[in-house]
Coordinates of C-alpha atoms in Angstrom, one line a residue:
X1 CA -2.9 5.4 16.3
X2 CA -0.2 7.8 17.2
X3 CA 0.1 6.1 20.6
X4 CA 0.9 2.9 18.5
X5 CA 3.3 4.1 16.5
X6 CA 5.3 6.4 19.2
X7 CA 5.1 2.9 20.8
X8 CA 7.7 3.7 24.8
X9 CA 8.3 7.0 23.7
X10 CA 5.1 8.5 24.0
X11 CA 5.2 10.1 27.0
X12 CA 8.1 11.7 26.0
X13 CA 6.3 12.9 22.8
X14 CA 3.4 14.0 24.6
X15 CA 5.4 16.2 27.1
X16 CA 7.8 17.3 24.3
X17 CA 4.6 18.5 22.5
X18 CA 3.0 20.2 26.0
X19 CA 6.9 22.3 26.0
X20 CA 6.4 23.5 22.5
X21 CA 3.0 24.7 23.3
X22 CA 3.8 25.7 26.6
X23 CA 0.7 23.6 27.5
X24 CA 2.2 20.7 29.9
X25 CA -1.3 21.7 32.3
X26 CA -3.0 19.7 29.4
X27 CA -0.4 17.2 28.2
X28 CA -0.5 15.8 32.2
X29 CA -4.2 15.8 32.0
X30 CA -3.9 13.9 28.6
X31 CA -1.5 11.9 30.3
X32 CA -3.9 11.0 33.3
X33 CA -6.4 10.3 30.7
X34 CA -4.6 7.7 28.7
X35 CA -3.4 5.8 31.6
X36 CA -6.7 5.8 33.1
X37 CA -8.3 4.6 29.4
X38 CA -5.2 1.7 29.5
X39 CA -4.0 3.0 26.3
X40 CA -0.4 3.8 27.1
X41 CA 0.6 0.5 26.5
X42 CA -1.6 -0.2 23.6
X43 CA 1.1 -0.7 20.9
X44 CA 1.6 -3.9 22.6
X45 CA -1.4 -5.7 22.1
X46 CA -1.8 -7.8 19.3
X47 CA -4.5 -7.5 17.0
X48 CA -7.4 -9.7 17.7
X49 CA -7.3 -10.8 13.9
X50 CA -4.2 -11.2 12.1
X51 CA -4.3 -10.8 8.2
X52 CA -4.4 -14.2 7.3
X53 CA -8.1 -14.9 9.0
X54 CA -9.6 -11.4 7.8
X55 CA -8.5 -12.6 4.0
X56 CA -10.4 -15.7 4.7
X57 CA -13.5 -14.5 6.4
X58 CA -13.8 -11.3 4.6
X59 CA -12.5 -12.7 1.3
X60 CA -10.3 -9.5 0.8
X61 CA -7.7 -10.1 -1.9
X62 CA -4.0 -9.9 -0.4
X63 CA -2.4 -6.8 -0.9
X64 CA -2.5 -3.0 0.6
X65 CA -6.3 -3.5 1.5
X66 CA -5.2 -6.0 4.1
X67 CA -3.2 -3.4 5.7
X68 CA -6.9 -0.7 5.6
X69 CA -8.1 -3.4 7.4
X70 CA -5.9 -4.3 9.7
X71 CA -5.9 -0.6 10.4
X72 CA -10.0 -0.4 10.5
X73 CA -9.2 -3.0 13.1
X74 CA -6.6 -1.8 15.5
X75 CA -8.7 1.9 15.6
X76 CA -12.0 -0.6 16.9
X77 CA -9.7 -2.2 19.3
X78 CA -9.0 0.8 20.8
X79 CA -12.3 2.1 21.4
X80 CA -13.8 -1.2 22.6
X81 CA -10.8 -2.5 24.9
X82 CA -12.6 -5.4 25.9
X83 CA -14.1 -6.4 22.3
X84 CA -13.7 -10.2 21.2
X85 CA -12.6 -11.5 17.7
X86 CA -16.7 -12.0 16.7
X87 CA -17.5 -8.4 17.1
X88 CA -14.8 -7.0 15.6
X89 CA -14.8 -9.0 12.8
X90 CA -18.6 -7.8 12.5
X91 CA -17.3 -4.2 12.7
X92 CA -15.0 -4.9 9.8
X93 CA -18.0 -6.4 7.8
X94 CA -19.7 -3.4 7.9
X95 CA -16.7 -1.2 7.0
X96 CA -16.1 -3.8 3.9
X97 CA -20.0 -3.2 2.8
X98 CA -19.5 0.3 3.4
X99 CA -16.3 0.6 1.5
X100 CA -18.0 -1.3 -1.0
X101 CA -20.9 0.8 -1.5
X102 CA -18.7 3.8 -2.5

């Protein structure tokens, strides 16, 4: 999530962060990891369900919740890279039923 949100500047967050902690040994091997994982550009892909279907096939009111999904979503995304819209969609059925189940 962080990388999403530091979006082209992460890189310079990362090694900003590796200065501060006089760690940049680690924040390079963090960097090698990312790139390697294909995350470093992962702000950039779009979700693989916008918040218009999920309201349909989850039948999720409109409202904040959307936004815990969509969320729910983009951290699955970024774990299974090469996921399609029916799994994740599964994924986000279970999350509802374990929200629900609360």
């Amino acid at each position: 999530m962080l990388l999403r949100t530091t979006k082209d500047l992460w890189v310079t967050c990362l090694f900003l962060a590796g200065i501060l902690e006089s760690a940049i040994e680690s924040a390079q091997d963090l960097y090698i990891m990312i790139a390697r994982m294909k995350l470093d550009m992962s702000w950039k892909n779009p979700p693989l369900l916008d918040g218009r279907i999920m309201i349909q096939a989850l039948g999720l009111p409109k409202g904040p919740l959307v936004g815990t999904f969509m969320e729910a979503q983009v951290r699955w995304t970024l774990n299974n890279p090469e996921g399609t819209k029916d799994e994740v969609l599964e994924h986000l059925k279970q999350y509802q039923q374990k929200l629900e189940s609360k």
